[in-house]
Short mmCIF file of C-alpha atoms in Angstrom, two decimals:
data_model
loop_
_atom_site.label_atom_id
_atom_site.label_comp_id
_atom_site.label_asym_id
_atom_site.label_seq_id
_atom_site.Cartn_x
_atom_site.Cartn_y
_atom_site.Cartn_z
CA UNK V 1 29.75 -5.02 2.80
CA UNK V 2 26.89 -4.88 5.85
CA UNK V 3 27.29 -2.64 9.01
CA UNK V 4 28.58 -4.33 11.49
CA UNK V 5 27.25 -4.03 15.13
CA UNK V 6 27.42 -1.18 17.22
CA UNK V 7 29.79 -2.02 20.54
CA UNK V 8 26.90 0.53 22.07
CA UNK V 9 24.85 3.08 22.47
CA UNK V 10 26.79 6.34 22.38
CA UNK V 11 28.92 5.24 19.39
CA UNK V 12 25.79 4.65 17.49
CA UNK V 13 24.77 8.27 18.21
CA UNK V 14 28.16 9.57 17.80
CA UNK V 15 28.16 8.16 13.76
CA UNK V 16 24.90 9.54 12.58
CA UNK V 17 25.56 12.85 14.30
CA UNK V 18 29.01 13.38 12.54
CA UNK V 19 28.38 10.85 9.55
CA UNK V 20 32.14 11.51 8.40
CA UNK V 21 31.95 9.10 5.83
CA UNK V 22 29.29 9.30 3.37
CA UNK V 23 29.86 8.01 0.15
CA UNK V 24 30.85 4.51 2.55
CA UNK V 25 27.71 4.94 4.30
CA UNK V 26 25.70 4.86 0.93
CA UNK V 27 27.99 1.80 -0.21
CA UNK V 28 27.57 0.25 2.97
CA UNK V 29 23.40 0.91 2.30
CA UNK V 30 23.67 -0.31 -1.40
CA UNK V 31 25.19 -4.00 -0.18
CA UNK V 32 22.46 -3.82 2.99
CA UNK V 33 20.06 -4.44 0.29
CA UNK V 34 21.34 -8.07 -1.58
CA UNK V 35 21.46 -9.18 2.62
CA UNK V 36 17.59 -8.52 2.29
CA UNK V 37 16.46 -9.85 -1.10
CA UNK V 38 18.36 -13.12 0.36
CA UNK V 39 16.19 -13.28 3.63
CA UNK V 40 13.33 -12.74 1.12
CA UNK V 41 14.07 -15.49 -0.88
CA UNK V 42 14.85 -17.53 1.68
CA UNK V 43 11.51 -17.21 3.51
CA UNK V 44 9.28 -17.60 0.64
CA UNK V 45 10.84 -20.89 -0.46
CA UNK V 46 11.46 -22.04 2.57
CA UNK V 47 7.36 -20.96 4.19
CA UNK V 48 5.91 -21.91 1.17
CA UNK V 49 7.48 -25.74 1.29
CA UNK V 50 5.32 -25.38 4.40
CA UNK V 51 2.23 -23.22 4.07
CA UNK V 52 -0.03 -20.97 6.04
CA UNK V 53 -0.02 -21.86 9.69
CA UNK V 54 -0.94 -20.24 13.11
CA UNK V 55 1.63 -17.64 15.10
CA UNK V 56 2.01 -17.50 18.84
CA UNK V 57 3.36 -14.25 19.67
CA UNK V 58 4.93 -13.60 23.41
CA UNK V 59 8.00 -13.10 25.28
CA UNK V 60 11.25 -14.73 25.82
CA UNK V 61 11.64 -13.45 29.44
CA UNK V 62 8.70 -15.82 30.05
CA UNK V 63 9.98 -18.79 31.91
CA UNK V 64 9.28 -22.35 32.45
CA UNK V 65 6.97 -22.75 35.35
CA UNK V 66 4.88 -19.39 34.66
CA UNK V 67 1.28 -20.23 34.03
CA UNK V 68 1.72 -18.24 30.57
CA UNK V 69 4.20 -20.53 29.31
CA UNK V 70 2.33 -23.87 29.91
CA UNK V 71 -0.79 -22.44 28.60
CA UNK V 72 1.45 -21.75 25.76
CA UNK V 73 2.58 -25.05 25.42
CA UNK V 74 -1.09 -26.57 26.10
CA UNK V 75 -2.87 -24.09 22.85
CA UNK V 76 0.18 -24.96 20.51
CA UNK V 77 -0.36 -28.88 20.90
CA UNK V 78 -3.76 -28.62 21.34
CA UNK V 79 -3.65 -26.25 17.54
CA UNK V 80 -0.99 -28.45 16.15
CA UNK V 81 -3.56 -31.47 16.75
CA UNK V 82 -6.62 -30.14 15.30
CA UNK V 83 -3.77 -29.79 12.32
CA UNK V 84 -2.54 -26.58 12.00
CA UNK V 85 1.11 -25.77 11.76
CA UNK V 86 2.41 -23.59 14.79
CA UNK V 87 5.24 -20.26 14.10
CA UNK V 88 7.17 -18.78 16.83
CA UNK V 89 9.63 -16.17 16.64
CA UNK V 90 11.85 -19.67 17.64
CA UNK V 91 13.66 -18.50 20.76
CA UNK V 92 13.16 -18.54 24.81
CA UNK V 93 10.38 -17.88 26.38
CA UNK V 94 6.97 -18.46 25.16
CA UNK V 95 8.25 -18.94 21.99
CA UNK V 96 9.74 -22.25 23.55
CA UNK V 97 6.24 -22.79 24.81
CA UNK V 98 4.96 -22.49 21.13
CA UNK V 99 7.06 -24.71 19.19
CA UNK V 100 7.49 -27.51 22.40
CA UNK V 101 3.11 -27.84 22.08
CA UNK V 102 3.68 -28.22 18.83
CA UNK V 103 6.24 -30.86 18.50
CA UNK V 104 4.34 -32.69 21.41
CA UNK V 105 0.88 -32.77 19.36
CA UNK V 106 2.69 -33.74 16.38
CA UNK V 107 2.41 -30.81 13.43
CA UNK V 108 4.61 -28.60 11.98
CA UNK V 109 6.79 -26.83 14.69
CA UNK V 110 8.26 -23.74 12.74
CA UNK V 111 10.66 -20.61 14.14
CA UNK V 112 11.44 -17.04 12.63
CA UNK V 113 14.79 -16.39 14.81
CA UNK V 114 15.57 -13.08 15.02
CA UNK V 115 19.53 -12.36 15.54
CA UNK V 116 19.67 -9.87 18.22
CA UNK V 117 22.10 -8.71 21.46
CA UNK V 118 20.12 -10.45 24.40
CA UNK V 119 17.50 -13.17 24.53
CA UNK V 120 17.09 -14.53 21.55
CA UNK V 121 18.56 -18.30 20.86
CA UNK V 122 17.03 -21.06 18.97
CA UNK V 123 14.98 -22.81 21.26
CA UNK V 124 15.11 -27.32 20.68
CA UNK V 125 11.79 -27.47 19.47
CA UNK V 126 12.08 -26.73 15.88
CA UNK V 127 11.63 -28.84 13.10
CA UNK V 128 15.46 -29.46 12.20
CA UNK V 129 14.36 -28.43 8.80
CA UNK V 130 11.92 -26.03 9.78
CA UNK V 131 14.23 -23.02 11.69
CA UNK V 132 14.79 -20.05 9.76
CA UNK V 133 17.17 -17.24 11.16
CA UNK V 134 16.84 -12.91 10.29
CA UNK V 135 19.04 -10.15 10.41
CA UNK V 136 16.13 -7.96 9.90
CA UNK V 137 13.20 -7.59 11.71
CA UNK V 138 11.11 -6.43 9.17
CA UNK V 139 11.16 -9.50 6.33
CA UNK V 140 10.66 -11.87 9.47
CA UNK V 141 7.47 -9.63 10.31
CA UNK V 142 6.42 -10.58 6.30
CA UNK V 143 7.25 -13.94 6.79
CA UNK V 144 4.56 -13.86 10.50
CA UNK V 145 2.05 -12.61 8.37
CA UNK V 146 1.82 -14.00 5.28
CA UNK V 147 1.89 -17.40 5.86
CA UNK V 148 -0.35 -17.31 8.96
CA UNK V 149 -3.82 -17.54 8.95
CA UNK V 150 -4.51 -16.66 12.43
CA UNK V 151 -3.32 -14.76 15.33
CA UNK V 152 -2.26 -16.17 18.97
CA UNK V 153 -0.20 -13.20 21.16
CA UNK V 154 0.25 -14.60 24.37
CA UNK V 155 1.59 -11.96 27.20
CA UNK V 156 4.87 -9.92 26.44
CA UNK V 157 6.65 -6.81 25.28
CA UNK V 158 7.46 -3.91 23.24
CA UNK V 159 7.91 -6.92 20.29
CA UNK V 160 5.04 -8.16 21.41
CA UNK V 161 2.89 -5.46 21.57
CA UNK V 162 4.69 -4.67 17.35
CA UNK V 163 3.91 -8.00 16.35
CA UNK V 164 0.23 -7.87 17.40
CA UNK V 165 -0.49 -4.11 16.15
CA UNK V 166 1.30 -5.11 12.69
CA UNK V 167 -1.16 -8.01 11.99
CA UNK V 168 -4.30 -5.70 13.43
CA UNK V 169 -2.76 -2.40 11.13
CA UNK V 170 -2.56 -4.69 7.89
CA UNK V 171 -5.84 -6.53 8.17
CA UNK V 172 -7.89 -2.91 9.14
CA UNK V 173 -5.76 -1.96 6.05
CA UNK V 174 -7.18 -4.37 4.18
CA UNK V 175 -3.19 -5.94 3.25
CA UNK V 176 -4.02 -9.20 3.95
CA UNK V 177 -7.12 -11.27 4.92
CA UNK V 178 -9.63 -10.33 7.70
CA UNK V 179 -7.72 -13.83 9.95
CA UNK V 180 -8.47 -13.90 13.35
CA UNK V 181 -6.11 -12.17 16.17
CA UNK V 182 -6.86 -13.91 19.39
CA UNK V 183 -5.29 -12.52 22.74
CA UNK V 184 -4.74 -14.92 25.46
CA UNK V 185 -5.27 -13.20 29.41
CA UNK V 186 -7.44 -10.82 30.18
CA UNK V 187 -5.70 -9.82 33.48
CA UNK V 188 -3.04 -9.48 30.92
CA UNK V 189 -4.55 -7.41 28.34
CA UNK V 190 -8.19 -5.75 29.22
CA UNK V 191 -6.41 -3.31 30.94
CA UNK V 192 -5.03 -1.98 26.91
CA UNK V 193 -8.29 -2.98 25.39
CA UNK V 194 -9.73 -0.86 27.43
CA UNK V 195 -7.50 1.69 27.11
CA UNK V 196 -7.99 1.31 23.22
CA UNK V 197 -11.56 1.99 23.55
CA UNK V 198 -12.01 4.94 25.61
CA UNK V 199 -9.12 6.66 24.38
CA UNK V 200 -8.35 6.29 21.01
CA UNK V 201 -12.07 5.59 19.76
CA UNK V 202 -14.16 7.54 22.16
CA UNK V 203 -12.50 9.77 23.14
CA UNK V 204 -9.93 10.92 20.37
CA UNK V 205 -11.92 9.32 17.29
CA UNK V 206 -8.36 7.73 15.90
CA UNK V 207 -9.92 4.45 15.22
CA UNK V 208 -13.34 3.16 14.42
CA UNK V 209 -15.60 0.54 16.91
CA UNK V 210 -15.70 -2.19 14.58
CA UNK V 211 -11.57 -2.33 14.43
CA UNK V 212 -12.11 -3.88 17.86
CA UNK V 213 -14.10 -6.86 16.77
CA UNK V 214 -11.09 -7.68 14.72
CA UNK V 215 -9.65 -8.91 18.36
CA UNK V 216 -10.97 -11.50 20.86
CA UNK V 217 -9.98 -11.92 24.46
CA UNK V 218 -9.66 -15.29 25.52
CA UNK V 219 -8.29 -17.56 28.75
CA UNK V 220 -7.96 -21.12 28.29
CA UNK V 221 -6.95 -23.41 25.70
CA UNK V 222 -10.35 -24.65 24.09
CA UNK V 223 -11.19 -21.11 24.11
CA UNK V 224 -8.20 -20.56 21.29
CA UNK V 225 -9.14 -23.88 19.25
CA UNK V 226 -13.18 -22.32 19.32
CA UNK V 227 -12.47 -19.14 17.61
CA UNK V 228 -10.25 -20.77 15.12
CA UNK V 229 -11.90 -23.69 14.32
CA UNK V 230 -15.11 -21.29 14.21
CA UNK V 231 -13.23 -19.01 11.98
CA UNK V 232 -12.30 -21.95 9.04
CA UNK V 233 -16.50 -23.20 9.60
CA UNK V 234 -17.54 -19.86 9.00
CA UNK V 235 -15.14 -19.43 5.69
CA UNK V 236 -15.47 -23.62 4.45
CA UNK V 237 -11.62 -23.80 4.70
CA UNK V 238 -9.97 -27.29 6.49
CA UNK V 239 -6.67 -27.64 8.08
CA UNK V 240 -3.37 -27.62 5.94
CA UNK V 241 -1.88 -30.75 7.50
#
């Protein structure tokens, strides 16, 4: 059987410290493998029918009247009208804006949702047959990376940063192809990029200056589409839909 959710942090900490019943813990871990396998199989089969698309990442907390919600909606609609599918995390905020824009543009609107104790729920703009649900973050991230031909990163929190750096790391280490990573909103992203350049790279030499070439920062939906289409023209590719 799978591990039931913890009621609170105290319960989680106590169980990890005490580890009373190792045989039961090992049994639960072993059974979890089958759940993980089923999520991979369902994800692969569903996403393979859709084909590669562009992923839009961003905060679930962004309100519908926020300028970045409205911008994400415009970006997704423009991407969709150009013939590309749109993948989001399937929840509210920026994710909802992405699916809403894709729906308005007439292209595939895909949602990869995750079961969370707060914030996350399906938004109503996902295509009925393209609504996937996951228990495991790492399985969900595999779907994002495997079936995306570009990553549009709107302002967000820790989850957004996690998704962005996952994509950057996999491209940097040549585990996936060098698809464009587009950060939207200079006022939000410039401070982080300046820190990466001045501290991580120039002061501590923990990354290569060339790694910054993996990332582009823009402010408008037209710039996003230009980056994506220039990439496709460079490699003689065409949209999937």
